Amino acid sequence: MKKELRFAFVIILLVVFQVSSQEKEIITKEEAIARALENNFGIKIARNQVEIAENNQGILNSGYLPRLRGQAGAGYDLNDRLTEPEDRENVDQKGIESNRYNASINVDYTLFDGLGRLYNYKSLKEQYDLSQLEARETIENTILQLMSVYYEIARLTQNIEVLQDVLETSQERVTRAQYQFDYGQTNNLAVLNARVDVNNDSINLLETRQQLHNTKRDLNVLLDREIIDKEFVVDTTVGFIPELQLEAFVEEAALNNVSLLQIEKNLNISDYDIKISKSAYLPTIDLTGSYGWNRNRSAATAFFPGSTTTTDGISAGVSLNWNLFDGGGTSVRVQNAKINYENQELLKKQIELEVKRNIANAWGNYQNKLYIFRVQEENVTTNQDNFERSEEQFKLGRITSIEFRQAQVNLLDAQTSLNLAKYDAKLAEMELLQLTGQLLNIKL
């Protein structure tokens, strides 16, 4: 009785899952990628870094614009004064007031700074390009992570379809075995074996459904969806890029791989760092200009009457500064910049070798996964044919339930292995596309 109740409970759960899976939102691969590009936290941070680099490489941060300063001031004095002339009486003055006012506008401009400003400006341009490449790398990694979760949902979805078919077949076995037992054509052992298989198939289906729900939550988090338990379905279709097109991508990988492009930018930046350091050997020429206004009012003294003086006018000047010797600081900076450039060259050689190795590995892995997928397709066809023949023989009573169950299990293994091989091959293709720099240029 307990077994029958347990069996009924499992069936009810499966029916509830089936009903809840109807009329769900469909998220295509394109929609998932678009949402990730819009909402993913890592991509948002990368874009903010690009925006900072864009601000840094603008004209307002270049040093080419003049500096304009405004100044103003006022002063007030209140004093007592005692004057003691030698040939006359003392003069004692109380509450003597005097005040001062001034205002000016000053312009400073560096006409020449040893070309350091020019190379720094070019370096900032390279840093902006580098930030864009870093953002691209973040986007590529996010898309790979996203699609690995997306295809895992697709794989589990198709596995559930397979497990549902298996469960339906097992349930038919229970019904058939029960009828045969009722009419005395078999013993109760066949019924019990059929029910055990139904229970096992039900458990496998329930566990796979739970894995599917967990993976869907992972995708909701990656897409920054507020409701992480929100239900949806995904597109399970998969297409592969022609091999000739992939070979062309591999041949052009040196021009498109994001790691190689980044190290090239770092080399350019290091080269500019050398030139910026060398600019300290040259003089700087500064231009200055100002317009000023001054007003002073002084109190009368024992010898002079009080007066008010107002002046205004413009002034301009040019200055040359040449640091003939700075204690060797410039020389050290130049040497260190050159060493850093050499390090970047060594790093470039290392990255080139690693990229070649990674592409070769990815290409071999992709071909292997694709071959396994093709073999699994044939394997499913063979096992499907074997299962159908076994089902006919089982209905005719020519094979045992154990032999029929084995054919059923073989078909199940072949179908789930096919699903795994299909999505493994697609992910291997995507990894190859990333290494060749084409992941963002191809419709997945």
XYZ file of C-alpha atoms in Angstrom:
444
model
C 0.000 0.000 0.000
C 2.835 2.374 0.864
C 4.516 1.675 -2.483
C 1.289 2.433 -4.340
C 0.876 5.729 -2.452
C 4.481 6.658 -3.194
C 3.978 5.842 -6.848
C 0.820 7.976 -6.985
C 2.638 10.879 -5.290
C 5.414 10.783 -7.869
C 2.929 10.793 -10.730
C 1.089 13.792 -9.234
C 4.369 15.714 -8.973
C 5.152 15.002 -12.593
C 1.697 16.185 -13.667
C 2.146 19.420 -11.678
C 5.517 20.011 -13.348
C 3.970 19.352 -16.746
C 1.112 21.821 -16.212
C 3.424 24.523 -14.856
C 5.682 24.219 -17.905
C 2.972 25.335 -20.317
C 2.785 28.844 -21.805
C 6.175 29.975 -20.546
C 8.242 32.853 -21.819
C 10.589 31.919 -24.659
C 14.126 33.312 -24.471
C 16.057 32.937 -27.706
C 19.841 32.974 -27.870
C 19.780 36.445 -29.401
C 17.487 37.768 -26.655
C 19.650 36.237 -23.923
C 22.793 37.847 -25.337
C 21.030 41.213 -25.785
C 19.801 41.159 -22.192
C 23.237 40.227 -20.904
C 24.841 43.087 -22.834
C 22.312 45.454 -21.299
C 22.060 44.168 -17.730
C 25.140 42.130 -16.807
C 27.076 43.784 -13.965
C 30.512 42.901 -15.320
C 29.708 44.394 -18.712
C 28.320 47.551 -17.102
C 31.549 48.001 -15.141
C 33.636 47.429 -18.281
C 31.629 50.055 -20.163
C 32.138 52.539 -17.339
C 35.885 51.948 -17.588
C 35.700 52.689 -21.303
C 33.845 55.904 -20.544
C 36.553 56.950 -18.083
C 39.242 56.246 -20.686
C 37.262 58.244 -23.249
C 37.165 61.221 -20.898
C 40.896 60.923 -20.273
C 41.790 60.943 -23.973
C 39.745 64.063 -24.716
C 41.086 67.525 -25.467
C 40.149 68.721 -21.975
C 42.745 66.356 -20.487
C 45.402 66.888 -23.133
C 47.249 69.896 -21.695
C 46.916 71.727 -25.017
C 44.382 74.252 -23.745
C 45.488 77.417 -21.904
C 44.863 77.983 -18.205
C 42.788 81.031 -17.263
C 42.728 82.273 -13.682
C 40.832 85.116 -12.084
C 42.049 86.853 -8.926
C 40.578 89.578 -6.749
C 41.369 91.044 -3.352
C 40.555 93.825 -0.921
C 42.289 95.233 2.167
C 41.350 97.693 4.891
C 43.591 99.305 7.550
C 42.639 101.405 10.586
C 45.618 102.815 12.532
C 46.675 105.467 15.003
C 49.813 107.388 14.036
C 52.137 109.614 16.113
C 54.654 111.694 14.167
C 57.417 113.510 16.099
C 59.204 115.959 13.789
C 62.467 117.499 15.104
C 61.592 121.038 14.057
C 57.877 121.219 14.841
C 55.254 119.953 17.185
C 54.202 116.333 17.315
C 51.303 115.278 15.107
C 48.971 112.744 16.701
C 46.483 111.170 14.250
C 43.685 108.861 15.358
C 41.592 106.455 13.242
C 43.565 106.711 10.015
C 41.843 104.635 7.328
C 43.337 103.202 4.153
C 42.037 100.533 1.753
C 43.187 98.549 -1.260
C 41.351 96.770 -4.090
C 42.712 94.644 -6.901
C 41.437 92.313 -9.624
C 43.158 90.521 -12.480
C 42.702 87.871 -15.154
C 45.762 85.725 -15.894
C 46.455 83.426 -18.820
C 49.170 80.763 -18.838
C 50.017 78.602 -21.807
C 52.790 76.101 -22.375
C 54.013 76.639 -25.899
C 56.549 73.802 -25.855
C 57.289 71.160 -23.229
C 59.759 68.899 -24.976
C 56.943 67.052 -26.817
C 55.906 65.296 -23.610
C 52.374 66.648 -23.923
C 52.067 65.311 -27.483
C 53.205 61.790 -26.570
C 51.036 61.744 -23.472
C 48.043 62.673 -25.605
C 48.810 59.834 -28.019
C 49.314 57.457 -25.087
C 45.874 58.337 -23.733
C 44.402 57.523 -27.149
C 46.052 54.100 -27.012
C 44.783 53.572 -23.470
C 41.272 54.320 -24.665
C 41.616 51.710 -27.418
C 42.998 49.286 -24.833
C 39.997 49.845 -22.563
C 37.701 49.035 -25.474
C 39.565 45.776 -26.052
C 39.328 44.941 -22.355
C 35.589 45.600 -22.466
C 35.339 43.378 -25.530
C 37.163 40.602 -23.667
C 34.726 40.962 -20.761
C 31.790 40.759 -23.159
C 33.213 37.665 -24.866
C 33.821 35.890 -21.551
C 30.327 36.822 -20.363
C 28.753 35.490 -23.560
C 30.660 32.216 -23.210
C 29.529 31.867 -19.614
C 25.994 32.833 -20.577
C 25.767 30.372 -23.457
C 27.239 27.525 -21.413
C 24.328 27.993 -18.981
C 21.860 28.515 -21.830
C 22.900 25.312 -23.592
C 22.848 23.413 -20.302
C 19.199 24.433 -19.975
C 18.601 23.251 -23.540
C 20.326 19.924 -22.829
C 18.325 19.312 -19.655
C 15.128 20.299 -21.470
C 15.725 17.702 -24.148
C 16.746 15.127 -21.553
C 13.414 15.689 -19.809
C 11.604 15.013 -23.074
C 13.512 11.750 -23.402
C 12.844 10.793 -19.780
C 9.144 11.536 -20.202
C 8.987 9.131 -23.140
C 10.827 6.528 -21.098
C 8.424 6.981 -18.196
C 5.384 6.653 -20.443
C 6.758 3.423 -21.874
C 7.445 2.112 -18.369
C 3.920 3.013 -17.279
C 2.544 1.072 -20.238
C 4.656 -1.874 -19.064
C 3.027 -1.677 -15.634
C -0.432 -1.672 -17.216
C 0.424 -4.584 -19.509
C 2.041 -6.571 -16.691
C -0.967 -5.946 -14.439
C -3.381 -7.195 -17.129
C -1.217 -10.261 -17.723
C -1.132 -10.939 -13.992
C -4.884 -10.498 -13.676
C -5.466 -13.056 -16.448
C -2.877 -15.447 -15.073
C -0.422 -15.027 -17.934
C 2.483 -13.990 -15.677
C 3.417 -13.832 -12.021
C 3.459 -10.830 -9.694
C 7.237 -10.473 -10.087
C 6.788 -8.949 -13.570
C 4.411 -6.354 -12.134
C 6.801 -5.486 -9.316
C 9.764 -5.164 -11.719
C 7.740 -2.868 -13.970
C 6.762 -0.689 -11.007
C 10.382 -0.509 -9.831
C 11.390 0.704 -13.287
C 8.595 3.315 -13.209
C 9.788 4.554 -9.832
C 13.392 4.781 -11.041
C 12.344 6.594 -14.201
C 10.171 8.973 -12.148
C 13.055 9.765 -9.814
C 15.406 10.423 -12.748
C 12.832 12.731 -14.272
C 12.268 14.619 -11.019
C 16.000 15.052 -10.411
C 16.531 16.297 -13.954
C 13.667 18.775 -13.547
C 15.273 20.077 -10.364
C 18.609 20.486 -12.152
C 16.766 22.385 -14.869
C 15.155 24.761 -12.364
C 18.514 25.401 -10.669
C 20.184 26.148 -14.006
C 17.368 28.488 -15.005
C 17.974 30.442 -11.806
C 21.641 30.718 -12.802
C 20.620 32.204 -16.144
C 18.207 34.637 -14.472
C 21.072 35.879 -12.294
C 23.356 36.310 -15.312
C 20.612 38.321 -17.021
C 20.033 40.384 -13.846
C 16.346 39.511 -13.734
C 14.583 40.610 -10.582
C 12.606 37.357 -10.247
C 15.212 34.582 -10.192
C 12.506 31.894 -10.157
C 10.795 33.280 -13.245
C 10.002 30.423 -15.618
C 10.912 30.341 -19.315
C 11.960 28.001 -22.081
C 14.946 28.200 -24.425
C 15.652 27.432 -28.041
C 17.114 23.932 -28.349
C 18.101 24.164 -32.015
C 21.824 24.200 -32.769
C 23.635 24.955 -36.000
C 27.328 24.645 -36.781
C 29.549 26.931 -38.859
C 31.003 25.388 -42.043
C 34.507 24.037 -41.569
C 35.972 26.121 -44.398
C 34.745 29.300 -42.727
C 36.281 28.250 -39.408
C 39.596 27.523 -41.124
C 39.573 31.053 -42.568
C 38.954 32.434 -39.076
C 41.909 30.454 -37.725
C 44.215 31.819 -40.430
C 43.269 35.416 -39.517
C 43.402 34.868 -35.745
C 46.617 36.880 -35.357
C 44.767 39.968 -36.596
C 41.643 39.518 -34.481
C 42.554 37.754 -31.236
C 41.758 40.118 -28.377
C 44.812 39.147 -26.297
C 47.179 39.864 -29.190
C 45.474 43.180 -29.889
C 45.794 44.149 -26.230
C 49.514 43.404 -26.031
C 50.028 45.439 -29.206
C 48.354 48.405 -27.530
C 50.479 47.922 -24.408
C 53.597 47.978 -26.588
C 52.521 51.284 -28.124
C 51.837 52.743 -24.676
C 55.263 51.607 -23.442
C 56.898 53.219 -26.475
C 55.162 56.507 -25.701
C 56.286 56.216 -22.074
C 59.897 56.208 -23.304
C 59.299 59.333 -25.385
C 57.488 61.057 -22.517
C 60.448 60.386 -20.232
C 62.906 61.699 -22.827
C 60.943 64.936 -23.177
C 62.406 66.046 -19.823
C 65.769 66.494 -21.607
C 64.325 69.386 -23.632
C 63.410 72.912 -22.463
C 59.912 74.213 -21.857
C 58.589 77.530 -23.147
C 55.708 79.178 -21.310
C 53.639 82.187 -22.295
C 51.899 84.358 -19.715
C 49.489 87.252 -19.992
C 47.291 89.204 -17.598
C 44.980 92.150 -17.265
C 44.937 93.831 -13.858
C 43.188 96.613 -12.008
C 44.369 98.157 -8.687
C 43.011 100.942 -6.482
C 44.763 102.215 -3.340
C 43.514 104.928 -1.010
C 45.968 106.233 1.603
C 45.354 108.669 4.434
C 47.121 112.005 4.825
C 50.340 112.099 6.815
C 52.136 114.879 8.606
C 54.061 115.659 5.475
C 51.834 114.508 2.553
C 48.158 114.872 1.836
C 45.983 111.722 1.371
C 45.674 110.271 -2.126
C 43.841 107.658 -4.196
C 45.733 105.796 -6.910
C 44.051 103.666 -9.608
C 45.980 101.620 -12.155
C 44.927 99.140 -14.837
C 46.664 97.548 -17.798
C 47.848 94.408 -19.498
C 51.103 92.543 -19.326
C 52.623 89.621 -21.250
C 55.742 87.544 -21.005
C 57.570 84.510 -22.220
C 59.848 82.280 -20.211
C 62.209 79.446 -21.041
C 63.093 76.765 -18.506
C 65.729 74.154 -19.191
C 66.597 71.638 -16.539
C 70.192 71.001 -17.557
C 70.758 68.417 -14.820
C 68.165 66.979 -12.448
C 70.399 64.644 -10.490
C 69.919 61.756 -12.941
C 66.174 61.300 -12.343
C 65.282 61.667 -16.018
C 67.940 59.181 -17.082
C 66.607 56.586 -14.630
C 63.043 57.066 -15.837
C 64.118 56.630 -19.465
C 66.039 53.445 -18.658
C 63.116 51.984 -16.712
C 60.708 52.822 -19.522
C 62.959 51.008 -21.987
C 63.104 47.949 -19.728
C 59.322 47.959 -19.467
C 59.106 48.066 -23.252
C 61.411 45.044 -23.482
C 59.174 43.230 -21.002
C 56.153 43.962 -23.161
C 57.981 42.541 -26.187
C 58.779 39.359 -24.267
C 55.190 39.137 -23.093
C 54.021 39.524 -26.682
C 56.125 36.548 -27.779
C 54.744 34.494 -24.898
C 51.146 35.427 -25.698
C 51.662 34.656 -29.388
C 52.845 31.149 -28.524
C 50.010 30.624 -26.048
C 47.392 31.824 -28.526
C 48.730 29.481 -31.224
C 48.639 26.591 -28.760
C 45.161 27.467 -27.529
C 43.794 27.758 -31.057
C 45.350 24.423 -32.034
C 43.873 22.796 -28.938
C 40.485 24.415 -29.497
C 40.447 23.373 -33.146
C 41.314 19.772 -32.281
C 38.800 19.739 -29.440
C 36.077 21.090 -31.695
C 36.710 18.516 -34.416
C 36.731 15.752 -31.817
C 33.476 16.949 -30.229
C 31.844 17.308 -33.628
C 32.905 13.786 -34.593
C 31.491 12.413 -31.328
C 28.243 14.223 -32.055
C 27.988 12.625 -35.521
C 28.736 9.191 -34.067
C 26.136 9.676 -31.347
C 23.560 10.543 -34.001
C 24.218 7.184 -35.661
C 24.193 5.508 -32.275
C 20.741 6.909 -31.498
C 19.418 5.683 -34.839
C 20.777 2.193 -34.151
C 19.402 2.067 -30.617
C 16.052 3.447 -31.736
C 15.752 0.664 -34.280
C 16.826 -1.893 -31.677
C 14.298 -0.564 -29.166
C 11.413 -0.679 -31.642
C 12.255 -4.257 -32.581
C 12.591 -5.212 -28.908
C 9.241 -3.591 -28.140
C 7.567 -5.676 -30.832
C 9.240 -8.841 -29.561
C 8.279 -7.986 -25.961
C 4.618 -7.506 -26.889
C 4.710 -10.876 -28.624
C 6.260 -12.434 -25.546
C 9.441 -13.510 -27.312
C 11.837 -11.605 -25.011
C 11.772 -11.000 -21.282
C 11.041 -7.712 -19.538
C 14.694 -7.550 -18.512
C 15.822 -7.689 -22.140
C 13.245 -5.075 -23.096
C 14.338 -2.849 -20.212
C 17.940 -3.125 -21.353
C 16.990 -1.950 -24.851
C 15.072 0.914 -23.271
C 18.045 1.915 -21.103
C 20.408 1.706 -24.085
C 18.187 4.075 -26.063
C 17.961 6.444 -23.105
C 21.747 6.515 -22.716
C 22.223 7.078 -26.435
C 19.736 9.971 -26.549
C 21.130 11.744 -23.492
C 24.671 11.212 -24.778
C 23.616 12.757 -28.084
C 22.230 15.819 -26.293
C 25.462 16.186 -24.333
C 27.638 15.759 -27.434
C 25.618 18.306 -29.414
C 25.976 21.117 -26.902
C 29.569 20.216 -26.064
C 30.413 20.577 -29.748
C 28.653 23.939 -29.937
C 30.482 25.281 -26.885
C 33.780 24.044 -28.339
C 32.953 25.949 -31.524
C 32.251 29.106 -29.505
C 35.580 28.811 -27.674
C 37.309 28.551 -31.047
C 35.435 31.605 -32.282
C 36.548 33.574 -29.231
C 40.202 32.678 -29.757
C 40.001 33.689 -33.414
C 38.316 36.987 -32.480
C 35.051 36.217 -34.273
C 32.702 35.434 -31.382
C 30.933 38.807 -31.590
C 30.738 38.719 -35.385
C 28.862 35.428 -35.811
C 25.208 34.667 -35.207
C 25.100 31.907 -32.611
